[in-house]
Coordinates of C-alpha atoms and ligand atoms in Angstrom, one line a residue:
Chain A
X230 CA 0.0 0.0 0.0
X231 CA 1.2 3.5 -0.8
X232 CA 0.5 6.8 0.8
X233 CA 0.8 9.6 -1.7
X234 CA 2.2 12.8 -0.3
X235 CA -0.1 15.8 -0.8
X236 CA 1.8 18.1 1.5
X237 CA 4.6 17.7 4.1
X238 CA 4.8 21.0 5.9
X239 CA 7.0 22.2 8.8
X240 CA 4.8 23.6 11.5
X241 CA 7.2 24.7 14.2
X242 CA 10.9 24.0 15.0
X243 CA 10.9 20.2 14.4
X244 CA 7.2 19.4 14.0
X245 CA 5.7 18.5 10.7
X246 CA 2.3 17.8 9.3
X247 CA 2.2 15.2 6.6
X248 CA -1.0 15.0 4.5
X249 CA -1.4 12.0 2.2
X250 CA -3.8 10.5 -0.2
X251 CA -4.8 7.0 0.6
X252 CA -7.3 4.3 -0.4
X253 CA -7.2 3.2 3.3
X254 CA -8.9 6.3 4.6
X255 CA -12.3 4.6 4.7
X256 CA -11.3 1.8 7.0
X257 CA -9.0 3.9 9.3
X258 CA -10.2 4.3 12.8
X259 CA -9.1 6.7 15.5
X260 CA -6.1 5.3 17.4
X261 CA -4.7 3.2 14.6
X262 CA -1.3 3.7 13.1
X263 CA 0.6 3.2 9.9
X264 CA 4.1 1.7 9.5
X265 CA 6.1 3.7 7.0
X266 CA 9.1 2.5 5.0
X267 CA 11.1 5.6 4.7
X268 CA 13.8 5.8 1.9
X269 CA 14.2 4.0 -1.3
X270 CA 12.7 0.5 -1.8
X271 CA 16.0 -1.3 -1.6
X272 CA 17.8 1.0 0.8
X273 CA 18.7 -0.8 4.0
X274 CA 19.3 2.2 6.1
X275 CA 17.0 2.9 7.8
X276 CA 16.0 -0.7 7.6
X277 CA 12.9 -0.8 9.8
X278 CA 9.6 0.9 9.2
X279 CA 8.6 3.8 11.4
X280 CA 5.2 3.9 13.2
X281 CA 3.1 7.0 13.0
X282 CA -0.4 7.5 14.5
X283 CA -3.2 8.8 12.4
X284 CA -3.8 12.4 13.2
X285 CA -6.6 13.3 10.8
X286 CA -8.8 11.3 8.5
X287 CA -10.8 13.0 5.7
X288 CA -12.9 10.2 4.2
X289 CA -14.6 12.5 1.6
X290 CA -11.2 13.5 0.1
X291 CA -9.6 10.1 0.9
X292 CA -6.9 11.7 3.0
X293 CA -4.9 10.6 6.0
X294 CA -2.7 13.0 7.9
X295 CA 0.1 12.5 10.4
X296 CA 1.8 14.8 12.8
X297 CA 5.4 14.0 13.5
X298 CA 8.4 15.3 15.3
X299 CA 12.0 14.8 14.0
X300 CA 13.7 12.4 16.4
X301 CA 16.4 10.7 14.3
X302 CA 17.3 9.4 10.9
X303 CA 13.9 8.1 9.8
X304 CA 11.8 11.2 10.7
X305 CA 14.5 13.5 9.4
X306 CA 14.4 11.7 6.0
X307 CA 10.6 11.8 6.1
X308 CA 10.8 15.6 6.4
X309 CA 12.4 15.7 2.9
X310 CA 9.4 14.1 1.2
X311 CA 7.5 16.3 -1.1
X312 CA 4.1 16.5 -2.8
X313 CA 3.8 13.6 -5.3
X314 CA 6.3 11.3 -3.5
X315 CA 4.9 7.9 -2.5
X316 CA 5.5 6.2 0.8
X317 CA 5.4 2.5 1.2
X318 CA 3.1 1.9 4.2
X319 CA 1.4 -0.9 6.1
X320 CA -1.8 0.0 7.6
X321 CA -4.1 0.9 9.2
X322 CA -2.6 -1.2 12.0
X323 CA -3.6 -2.0 15.5
X324 CA -6.9 -1.6 17.3
X325 CA -8.3 1.9 17.7
X326 CA -10.0 3.6 20.5
X327 CA -13.4 2.5 21.8
X328 CA -15.9 5.1 20.5
X329 CA -19.4 3.6 21.0
X330 CA -20.4 5.9 23.8
X331 CA -23.7 7.8 24.2
X332 CA -24.5 10.7 26.5
X333 CA -21.3 10.4 28.5
X334 CA -18.9 12.8 30.1
X335 CA -15.6 12.0 28.4
X336 CA -12.2 13.3 29.3
X337 CA -9.5 13.2 26.5
X338 CA -6.1 14.1 27.8
X339 CA -2.9 14.4 25.8
X340 CA 0.7 15.3 26.4
X341 CA 3.4 16.4 23.9
X342 CA 3.3 14.4 20.6
X343 CA 0.7 12.2 22.2
X344 CA -1.9 14.9 21.5
X345 CA -1.7 14.1 17.7
X346 CA -3.8 10.9 17.6
X347 CA -6.5 12.3 19.8
X348 CA -8.2 14.6 17.3
X349 CA -9.9 11.9 15.3
X350 CA -11.1 10.4 18.6
X351 CA -12.5 13.7 19.8
X352 CA -14.2 14.1 16.3
X353 CA -15.9 10.7 16.6
X354 CA -17.1 11.2 20.2
X355 CA -18.4 14.8 20.1
X356 CA -21.7 14.2 18.5
X357 CA -23.3 12.1 21.2
X358 CA -21.2 13.0 24.2
X359 CA -19.8 15.8 26.2
X360 CA -16.1 15.9 25.5
X361 CA -13.5 17.7 27.6
X362 CA -10.1 17.8 25.7
X363 CA -7.1 18.8 27.8
X364 CA -3.6 19.1 26.4
X365 CA -0.2 19.9 27.8
X366 CA 3.3 20.5 26.6
X367 CA 6.6 22.2 27.4
X368 CA 5.9 25.6 26.0
X369 CA 3.7 27.7 23.7
X370 CA 5.9 27.0 20.7
X371 CA 5.5 23.2 21.0
X372 CA 1.7 23.6 21.4
X373 CA 1.2 26.3 18.8
X374 CA -0.3 24.0 16.1
X375 CA -2.7 22.4 18.6
X376 CA -3.8 25.7 20.0
X377 CA -4.6 26.9 16.5
X378 CA -6.3 23.7 15.5
X379 CA -10.0 24.3 14.9
X380 CA -12.0 22.6 17.6
X381 CA -15.7 22.1 17.5
X382 CA -17.4 24.5 19.8
X383 CA -19.2 21.7 21.6
X384 CA -15.8 20.5 23.0
X385 CA -14.5 21.9 26.3
X386 CA -10.9 22.6 25.5
X387 CA -8.0 23.8 27.6
X388 CA -4.2 23.7 27.5
X389 CA -1.3 23.9 29.9
X390 CA 2.4 24.6 29.4
X391 CA 5.1 23.7 31.9
X392 CA 7.0 26.9 31.4
X393 CA 3.9 29.1 31.7
X394 CA 4.2 30.6 28.3
X395 CA 0.5 29.9 27.9
X396 CA -1.9 30.9 30.5
X397 CA -2.1 27.7 32.6
X398 CA 1.3 26.9 34.0
X399 CA 1.8 23.3 34.9
X400 CA 1.2 19.8 33.4
X401 CA -1.9 18.6 31.8
X402 CA -2.5 16.6 35.0
X403 CA -2.6 19.8 36.9
X404 CA -5.1 21.0 34.5
X405 CA -7.3 18.0 35.1
X406 CA -6.9 18.5 38.8
X407 CA -8.1 22.0 38.4
X408 CA -11.3 20.9 36.7
X409 CA -11.7 18.1 39.3
X410 CA -11.8 20.7 42.1
X411 CA -14.4 22.5 40.1
X412 CA -16.5 19.4 40.2
X413 CA -15.7 17.7 36.9
X414 CA -15.8 13.9 37.1
X415 CA -15.8 12.1 33.7
X416 CA -17.5 8.7 33.0
X417 CA -14.6 7.6 30.8
X418 CA -11.2 8.9 29.9
X419 CA -8.6 8.6 27.1
X420 CA -5.0 9.4 27.4
X421 CA -1.9 9.5 25.2
X422 CA 1.5 11.0 26.0
X423 CA 4.8 10.2 27.8
X424 CA 4.9 7.2 30.0
X425 CA 5.3 9.3 33.2
X426 CA 2.1 11.2 32.4
X427 CA 0.2 8.0 31.7
X428 CA 1.3 6.5 35.0
X429 CA -0.1 9.5 36.8
X430 CA -3.3 9.3 34.8
X431 CA -3.7 5.6 35.7
X432 CA -3.1 6.3 39.4
X433 CA -5.6 9.1 39.6
X434 CA -8.2 7.2 37.4
X435 CA -7.9 4.2 39.8
X436 CA -8.4 6.4 42.8
X437 CA -11.5 7.8 41.4
X438 CA -12.7 4.6 39.7
X439 CA -12.8 6.1 36.2
X440 CA -12.5 3.6 33.4
X441 CA -10.4 4.5 30.4
X442 CA -8.0 3.7 27.6
X443 CA -4.4 4.7 26.9
X444 CA -2.5 4.6 23.7
X445 CA 1.1 3.3 24.1
X446 CA 4.3 3.6 22.1
X447 CA 6.9 0.9 22.0
X448 CA 9.9 0.1 19.9
X449 CA 8.7 -1.9 16.9
X450 CA 10.0 -4.3 14.4
X451 CA 7.3 -5.7 12.1
X452 CA 4.1 -3.9 13.1
X453 CA 2.3 -7.1 11.9
X454 CA 2.5 -9.0 15.1
X455 CA 5.2 -11.6 14.2
X456 CA 8.3 -10.5 16.0
X457 CA 7.2 -9.8 19.6
X458 CA 9.4 -6.7 19.9
X459 CA 6.6 -4.4 21.1
X460 CA 5.0 -6.2 24.0
X461 CA 3.6 -4.6 27.1
X462 CA 2.4 -6.3 30.3
X463 CA -1.3 -6.5 31.0
X464 CA -3.4 -8.6 33.3
X465 CA -4.0 -10.9 30.4
X466 CA -0.3 -11.5 30.0
X467 CA 2.0 -9.9 27.4
X468 CA 0.2 -8.1 24.6
X469 CA 1.6 -6.7 21.4
X470 CA 1.4 -2.9 21.1
X471 CA 1.2 -3.3 17.3
X472 CA -1.6 -5.9 17.3
X473 CA -3.7 -5.9 20.4
X474 CA -2.7 -2.2 21.0
X475 CA -1.6 0.5 20.7
X476 CA -4.8 1.3 22.7
X477 CA -5.2 -0.6 25.9
X478 CA -7.6 -0.6 28.8
X479 CA -6.1 1.7 31.5
X480 CA -7.1 -0.8 34.1
X481 CA -5.6 -3.8 32.5
X482 CA -2.3 -2.4 31.3
X483 CA 0.8 -2.2 33.4
X484 CA 2.8 1.1 32.9
X485 CA 5.8 0.2 35.0
Chain B
X12 CA 8.8 -21.9 -22.5
X13 CA 9.2 -24.8 -20.1
X14 CA 7.9 -24.2 -16.6
X15 CA 10.9 -23.7 -14.3
X16 CA 11.3 -26.4 -11.6
X17 CA 11.8 -24.7 -8.3
X18 CA 11.3 -27.8 -6.2
X19 CA 14.0 -28.9 -3.8
X20 CA 14.7 -31.7 -1.4
X21 CA 15.7 -31.5 2.3
X22 CA 16.4 -35.2 3.0
X23 CA 12.9 -36.8 2.9
X24 CA 11.1 -33.5 2.7
X25 CA 10.2 -32.1 -0.7
X26 CA 9.5 -28.4 -1.0
X27 CA 7.8 -26.9 -4.0
X28 CA 10.2 -24.1 -3.9
X29 CA 13.3 -23.3 -1.7
X30 CA 11.9 -20.4 0.3
X31 CA 11.1 -20.9 4.0
X32 CA 10.2 -18.3 6.6
X33 CA 12.7 -18.2 9.5
X34 CA 11.7 -18.9 13.1
X35 CA 10.7 -15.9 15.1
X36 CA 9.9 -13.7 12.1
X37 CA 6.6 -15.2 11.0
X38 CA 4.8 -16.0 14.2
X39 CA 2.7 -19.0 13.5
X40 CA 1.9 -17.9 10.0
X41 CA -1.5 -16.5 10.8
X42 CA -0.4 -12.9 11.3
X43 CA 1.0 -12.9 7.7
X44 CA -2.1 -14.2 6.1
X45 CA -3.3 -10.6 5.6
X46 CA -0.3 -10.0 3.4
X47 CA 0.3 -13.2 1.5
X48 CA -0.9 -16.6 0.5
X49 CA 1.2 -18.7 2.9
X50 CA 0.6 -21.8 0.8
X51 CA 2.9 -20.4 -1.9
X52 CA 5.8 -20.8 0.5
X53 CA 8.2 -23.7 0.4
X54 CA 7.8 -24.2 4.1
X55 CA 7.1 -22.3 7.3
X56 CA 9.1 -22.3 10.5
X57 CA 7.2 -21.3 13.6
X58 CA 8.5 -19.3 16.6
X59 CA 10.8 -21.2 18.9
X60 CA 9.2 -23.0 21.8
X61 CA 10.6 -24.1 25.1
X62 CA 9.3 -26.6 27.6
X63 CA 8.0 -24.0 30.0
X64 CA 6.2 -20.8 28.8
X65 CA 8.5 -17.8 28.7
X66 CA 7.4 -14.1 29.0
X67 CA 10.6 -13.0 27.3
X68 CA 12.9 -10.0 28.1
X69 CA 12.0 -6.5 29.1
X70 CA 11.5 -3.9 26.4
X71 CA 13.2 -2.5 24.4
X72 CA 13.7 -5.7 22.6
X73 CA 14.8 -4.3 19.3
X74 CA 17.4 -1.8 18.0
X75 CA 18.0 -0.8 14.5
X76 CA 21.7 -0.9 13.4
X77 CA 23.1 0.1 10.0
X78 CA 21.5 -2.4 7.6
X79 CA 20.6 -4.7 10.5
X80 CA 18.6 -5.2 13.7
X81 CA 19.6 -6.4 17.1
X82 CA 16.9 -8.3 18.9
X83 CA 16.5 -9.4 22.5
X84 CA 13.1 -11.0 22.5
X85 CA 14.1 -13.6 25.0
X86 CA 12.3 -16.5 23.4
X87 CA 8.8 -15.4 24.5
X88 CA 6.6 -18.3 23.8
X89 CA 3.6 -20.2 25.3
X90 CA 5.7 -23.2 26.2
X91 CA 5.0 -26.8 25.1
X92 CA 1.6 -26.9 26.8
X93 CA 0.4 -23.6 25.3
X94 CA 1.7 -24.6 22.0
X95 CA -0.2 -27.9 22.0
X96 CA -3.3 -26.3 23.2
X97 CA -3.5 -23.2 21.0
X98 CA -1.0 -23.4 18.1
X99 CA -1.2 -26.9 16.8
X100 CA -4.7 -26.3 15.4
X101 CA -3.3 -23.4 13.4
X102 CA -0.6 -25.6 11.9
X103 CA -3.0 -28.4 11.1
X104 CA -4.8 -26.0 8.8
X105 CA -1.9 -25.6 6.5
X106 CA -1.1 -27.7 3.5
X107 CA 2.6 -26.6 3.4
X108 CA 5.3 -28.2 5.4
X109 CA 5.7 -26.7 8.9
X110 CA 8.9 -26.8 10.9
X111 CA 8.7 -26.4 14.6
X112 CA 11.7 -24.7 16.2
X113 CA 12.6 -25.9 19.7
X114 CA 15.0 -24.5 22.4
X115 CA 16.1 -25.8 25.7
X116 CA 18.3 -25.2 28.7
X117 CA 19.4 -28.8 29.1
X118 CA 19.6 -31.8 26.9
X119 CA 16.6 -33.2 28.7
X120 CA 14.6 -30.2 27.7
X121 CA 15.2 -30.9 24.1
X122 CA 14.5 -34.6 24.5
X123 CA 11.2 -34.0 26.3
X124 CA 10.1 -31.5 23.6
X125 CA 11.1 -34.0 20.9
X126 CA 9.2 -36.9 22.6
X127 CA 6.0 -34.8 23.0
X128 CA 6.1 -33.4 19.4
X129 CA 6.8 -36.8 18.0
X130 CA 3.1 -37.6 18.6
X131 CA 2.0 -34.8 16.3
X132 CA 1.7 -35.7 12.6
X133 CA 1.2 -32.3 11.1
X134 CA 4.8 -31.3 11.9
X135 CA 7.2 -31.8 8.9
X136 CA 10.4 -31.4 10.9
X137 CA 11.8 -30.3 14.2
X138 CA 14.4 -27.5 14.0
X139 CA 16.7 -27.7 17.0
X140 CA 17.9 -24.2 18.0
X141 CA 21.3 -24.8 19.8
X142 CA 22.0 -21.0 20.0
X143 CA 20.5 -20.6 23.5
X144 CA 22.5 -20.6 26.7
X145 CA 23.0 -23.9 28.4
X146 CA 21.7 -22.5 31.7
X147 CA 18.7 -20.2 32.2
X148 CA 19.8 -16.6 32.3
X149 CA 23.2 -17.0 30.6
X150 CA 26.2 -19.2 30.2
X151 CA 27.8 -20.7 27.2
X152 CA 25.5 -21.6 24.3
X153 CA 25.1 -25.3 23.5
X154 CA 25.9 -24.3 19.9
X155 CA 29.6 -23.5 20.7
X156 CA 30.5 -27.0 21.8
X157 CA 30.6 -29.8 19.2
X158 CA 30.3 -32.5 21.8
X159 CA 27.1 -31.0 23.1
X160 CA 25.7 -30.5 19.6
X161 CA 26.5 -34.2 18.9
X162 CA 24.7 -35.2 22.1
X163 CA 21.6 -33.1 21.6
X164 CA 21.3 -34.2 18.0
X165 CA 21.7 -37.9 18.8
X166 CA 19.2 -37.8 21.7
X167 CA 16.6 -35.8 19.8
X168 CA 17.0 -38.2 16.9
X169 CA 16.4 -41.1 19.2
X170 CA 13.2 -39.4 20.6
X171 CA 11.8 -38.1 17.3
X172 CA 11.1 -40.3 14.4
X173 CA 10.8 -37.5 11.8
X174 CA 13.3 -35.2 10.2
X175 CA 15.5 -33.2 12.5
X176 CA 17.1 -29.9 11.5
X177 CA 19.9 -28.6 13.6
X178 CA 20.2 -24.8 13.5
X179 CA 23.7 -23.6 14.1
X180 CA 24.9 -20.5 15.9
X181 CA 27.4 -18.4 14.0
X182 CA 29.1 -17.3 17.3
X183 CA 31.9 -19.9 16.9
X184 CA 35.3 -19.9 15.3
X185 CA 35.0 -23.2 13.4
X186 CA 31.4 -23.5 12.1
X187 CA 32.2 -26.7 10.0
X188 CA 33.1 -28.5 13.2
X189 CA 29.6 -27.8 14.6
X190 CA 28.0 -28.9 11.4
X191 CA 30.0 -32.1 11.3
X192 CA 29.0 -32.8 15.0
X193 CA 25.4 -32.4 14.1
X194 CA 25.7 -34.7 11.0
X195 CA 27.5 -37.4 13.1
X196 CA 24.7 -37.1 15.7
X197 CA 22.3 -38.0 12.9
X198 CA 20.8 -34.7 11.8
X199 CA 18.9 -34.8 8.6
X200 CA 19.3 -31.2 7.7
X201 CA 21.5 -28.3 8.9
X202 CA 20.2 -24.7 9.0
X203 CA 22.4 -21.7 9.5
X204 CA 22.9 -19.0 10.6
X205 CA 21.1 -17.9 13.7
X206 CA 21.8 -14.3 14.9
X207 CA 25.3 -13.0 15.6
X208 CA 25.9 -11.7 19.1
X209 CA 26.1 -7.9 19.4
X210 CA 25.3 -5.0 21.6
X211 CA 24.1 -1.4 21.6
X212 CA 24.6 1.3 24.2
X213 CA 22.1 4.0 25.1
X214 CA 23.9 7.3 25.2
X215 CA 21.3 9.0 27.4
X216 CA 21.3 6.4 30.1
X217 CA 25.0 5.4 29.5
X218 CA 24.0 1.8 29.8
X219 CA 23.5 -1.1 27.4
X220 CA 20.1 -0.7 25.6
X221 CA 19.1 -4.3 26.4
X222 CA 18.4 -5.5 29.9
X223 CA 20.3 -8.6 28.9
X224 CA 23.2 -6.5 27.6
X225 CA 23.6 -8.5 24.3
X226 CA 21.3 -9.1 21.5
X227 CA 21.3 -11.0 18.2
X228 CA 22.2 -9.3 15.0
X229 CA 20.3 -10.1 11.8
X230 CA 19.5 -8.6 8.4
X231 CA 21.6 -7.5 5.4
X232 CA 24.5 -6.6 7.7
X233 CA 25.2 -10.3 8.4
X234 CA 24.7 -11.7 4.9
X235 CA 28.4 -11.9 4.0
X236 CA 29.2 -13.8 7.2
X237 CA 26.2 -16.2 6.7
X238 CA 27.1 -16.8 3.1
X239 CA 30.7 -17.6 4.0
X240 CA 29.5 -20.1 6.7
X241 CA 27.1 -21.9 4.3
X242 CA 29.9 -22.1 1.8
X243 CA 32.3 -23.6 4.4
X244 CA 29.8 -26.0 5.8
X245 CA 28.6 -27.2 2.4
X246 CA 32.2 -28.4 1.6
X247 CA 32.3 -30.5 4.8
X248 CA 28.9 -32.2 5.1
X249 CA 26.7 -34.4 3.0
X250 CA 23.3 -33.5 4.4
X251 CA 21.3 -30.6 3.0
X252 CA 21.6 -27.1 4.2
X253 CA 19.0 -24.3 4.8
X254 CA 20.9 -21.1 4.3
X255 CA 19.8 -17.8 6.0
X256 CA 21.1 -14.5 7.2
X257 CA 20.2 -11.2 5.6
X258 CA 18.4 -12.5 2.6
X259 CA 16.3 -9.5 1.3
X260 CA 16.0 -10.3 -2.4
X261 CA 16.0 -13.2 -4.8
X262 CA 19.5 -12.3 -5.8
X263 CA 20.6 -12.8 -2.2
X264 CA 18.8 -16.1 -2.1
X265 CA 20.5 -17.3 -5.3
X266 CA 23.9 -16.5 -3.7
X267 CA 23.1 -18.9 -0.9
X268 CA 21.9 -21.6 -3.3
X269 CA 25.1 -21.2 -5.3
X270 CA 27.1 -21.5 -2.1
X271 CA 25.6 -24.9 -1.4
X272 CA 22.2 -24.3 0.4
X273 CA 19.4 -26.5 -0.9
X274 CA 16.8 -24.0 0.5
X275 CA 16.8 -20.6 2.1
X276 CA 15.0 -19.0 5.0
X277 CA 13.9 -15.4 5.2
X278 CA 13.8 -13.6 8.5
X279 CA 14.3 -9.9 9.0
X280 CA 13.1 -9.2 5.4
X281 CA 9.6 -10.4 6.5
X282 CA 9.5 -8.0 9.4
X283 CA 9.9 -5.1 6.9
X284 CA 8.0 -6.4 3.9
X285 CA 5.5 -9.1 5.2
X286 CA 5.3 -10.5 1.7
X287 CA 9.0 -10.6 1.2
X288 CA 9.2 -14.4 0.9
X289 CA 6.8 -14.4 -2.1
X290 CA 8.7 -11.6 -3.8
X291 CA 11.9 -13.6 -3.3
X292 CA 10.4 -16.7 -4.9
X293 CA 9.4 -14.5 -7.9
X294 CA 12.9 -13.0 -8.1
X295 CA 14.6 -16.4 -7.9
X296 CA 12.4 -17.6 -10.8
X297 CA 13.2 -14.5 -12.8
X298 CA 16.9 -15.1 -12.3
X299 CA 16.7 -18.6 -13.5
X300 CA 14.6 -17.5 -16.5
X301 CA 17.2 -14.9 -17.3
X302 CA 20.0 -17.5 -17.2
X303 CA 17.9 -20.0 -19.1
X304 CA 18.0 -22.6 -16.4
X305 CA 15.0 -24.9 -16.1
X306 CA 15.8 -26.6 -12.8
X307 CA 16.9 -24.9 -9.7
X308 CA 19.0 -27.9 -8.8
X309 CA 21.5 -26.8 -11.4
X310 CA 22.6 -23.9 -9.4
X311 CA 22.7 -25.5 -5.9
X312 CA 26.3 -25.7 -4.8
X313 CA 27.6 -24.5 -8.2
X314 CA 30.2 -22.3 -6.6
X315 CA 31.7 -25.2 -4.5
X316 CA 34.8 -26.8 -5.8
Ligands
LIG768 C1 2.1 3.2 17.7 C2 3.1 4.4 17.6 C3 2.6 5.6 17.1 C4 3.4 6.7 17.0 N1 2.9 7.9 16.5 C5 3.7 9.0 16.4 C6 3.1 10.2 15.9 O1 2.0 10.3 15.6 N2 4.0 11.3 15.8 C7 5.3 11.2 16.1 O2 6.0 12.2 16.0 N3 5.8 10.0 16.6 C8 5.0 8.9 16.8 N4 5.6 7.7 17.2 C9 7.0 7.7 17.5 C10 7.8 7.5 16.2 O3 7.5 6.2 15.7 C11 9.3 7.7 16.5 O4 9.6 9.0 16.8 C12 10.1 7.4 15.2 O5 10.0 6.0 14.9 C13 11.5 7.8 15.4 O6 12.3 7.3 14.2 P1 13.7 8.0 13.9 O7 14.3 7.2 12.8 O8 13.5 9.5 13.5 O9 14.5 8.0 15.2 P2 15.6 7.1 15.7 O10 15.9 7.4 17.1 O11 16.8 7.2 14.8 O12 15.0 5.7 15.5 C14 15.7 4.5 15.9 C15 14.7 3.4 16.1 O13 14.0 3.6 17.3 C16 12.6 3.7 17.1 N5 12.0 4.7 17.9 C17 12.6 5.9 18.3 N6 11.7 6.6 19.1 C18 10.6 5.8 19.2 C19 9.4 6.0 19.9 N7 9.1 7.1 20.6 N8 8.4 5.0 19.8 C20 8.7 3.9 19.1 N9 9.9 3.7 18.4 C21 10.8 4.6 18.5 C22 12.5 3.9 15.6 O14 11.3 3.5 15.1 C23 13.7 3.2 15.0 O15 13.4 1.8 14.9 C24 4.8 6.6 17.4 C25 5.3 5.4 17.8 C26 4.4 4.3 18.0 C27 5.0 3.0 18.5
LIG769 C1 12.8 -11.1 16.1 C2 13.5 -12.3 15.8 C3 13.2 -13.5 16.5 C4 13.9 -14.7 16.3 N1 13.5 -15.8 17.0 C5 14.1 -17.0 16.7 C6 13.7 -18.2 17.4 O1 12.8 -18.2 18.2 N2 14.4 -19.4 17.2 C7 15.5 -19.4 16.3 O2 16.0 -20.4 16.0 N3 15.8 -18.3 15.6 C8 15.2 -17.1 15.8 N4 15.6 -16.0 15.1 C9 16.7 -16.0 14.1 C10 16.2 -16.1 12.7 O3 15.4 -17.3 12.5 C11 17.3 -16.1 11.7 O4 18.1 -17.3 11.9 C12 18.2 -14.9 11.8 O5 17.4 -13.8 12.0 C13 19.0 -14.6 10.5 O6 18.2 -14.4 9.4 P1 17.8 -13.0 8.8 O7 19.0 -12.1 8.7 O8 17.1 -13.2 7.5 O9 16.8 -12.4 9.8 C14 14.9 -14.7 15.3 C15 15.3 -13.6 14.7 C16 14.6 -12.4 14.9 C17 15.0 -11.2 14.1
LIG770 S1 6.4 -5.0 16.2 FE1 6.6 -7.0 15.8 S2 5.1 -7.9 17.1 FE2 4.7 -5.8 17.3

């Protein structure tokens, strides 16, 4: 399967938005990811594919977008792709978020790059539920794209930055705590972000008996479930982030 | 034009083509069905099993290296019991030959596995992985001692009536001695190579990346070493060889066949391109067509003197 690049645009320092045309848009669900082979077909460096979560799906135009940050060789090379280039991709992979809710109070909480995959989730929830979407990052610069992103007016949205460059100074967890003191208590929550943040989310959710789901990242080989590189521990034993995940029940997964 | 004959023999086993999936890189086959028709493969080798279930090593379990990968999966598998309960039924559904890879921490482990698996008729062969440490948690690998290889092979052969493949570790100085030991022990087939031991260091933590310090290197980076070992072993033994290590294309596969392998296994390539084995079959065929060769047997071992 190929993703055809429509646009690959630098957003801020090392953040990029990749918009592609794909026949897979119809079957792509929030929380799923694609496994991209970056570089020429027979180039062996980088050898492995790179996983990227779906950031936006536009079924009518047949488009799938990704938001990525340059980390190393693979994402650096990806940033050189231009409109018209084709990317060899496997996907959509993994199981997405649970979305069959009705009339629920739902908290969606994202940190750093973990915010990217939450947009399609928010989109699919907002019609029949009350969604509160909280995001956090290091500074205004890192969050700029998210702050500018058009959000449906039915969604309660708020953001925090650690350095205080946007109004709420602190982590996204602090932001959640603020809304909790104001009486907000969701029926279900979704979280994606750094491990440390997810651990805190799990702890608090357990205290308040809020069920939820988290999306995890792990080093991957195949993405197809054969190599067992990407496992995490759950109360059902080891599970593969690429196959049974990347979305797991907050209650079942171990984040140690 | 005459149809090209790709069939090859591994002792008593006939494969319709020489391309096999390598253990640990194709699960139990199932996962790859979304990407290819498994029945087009020469054979399938399932993930290594041990007597007891193993949860494997902590993550990270994989690191990319230039043209290679290091893995430290730690043989995660459901154990013999789990295999018999859940996996056998998957294997039963296949028409193609399925090889079952076994690992152990003592000769008794291997023998017990062989005895139990002997009762199952849908297995085409056992592949004995002698690359793992001879004590749980570390120690010298069985695969570095010809006497141990001979003993394991002999006792597994005594316990198992079907074909036995001995899969050699490349982490030795004289690979031919290991192959000869397996042949003397009664092995029907030799497969090589397993991964080369390596390591990676995390610059942030200033520690080895893997909890187990070392990992196994595979992929294109190891191909020249694997090819050399197949070539050396082919000159010393009479039983057939399954060659593997870094095969990414049909051209790579043909090199192994020319060096004396009767069949090839594809590992890392399948992790990147889940249909790689089928592409490789096509490319082997195209090579033969191009060279006007009608039977693959004509190239097997052609480079040997
Ligand atoms: C399911 C999933 C979804 C992801 N979604 C996104 C996304 O939407 N946007 C985004 O910016 N990033 C995302 N990531 C992380 C992204 O895959 C890595 O940043 C990327 O692989 C780094 O590759 P590199 O070659 O630039 O870096 P290098 O450091 O050179 O990569 C070396 C190796 O480590 C792996 N690796 C490095 N960082 C990570 C990481 N955080 N997680 C998993 N593997 C890693 C690479 O895949 C590669 O195999 C996701 C990861 C997973 C597992
Ligand atoms: C992720 C992974 C898991 C593996 N698991 C096993 C295993 O369980 N038993 C075994 O004998 N070899 C195992 N191997 C080794 C491969 O079967 C093969 O011998 C090796 O990777 C070299 O081939 P390649 O370069 O084509 O990958 C594994 C390799 C990888 C990459
Ligand atoms: S990456 Fe291979 S099993 Fe998940």
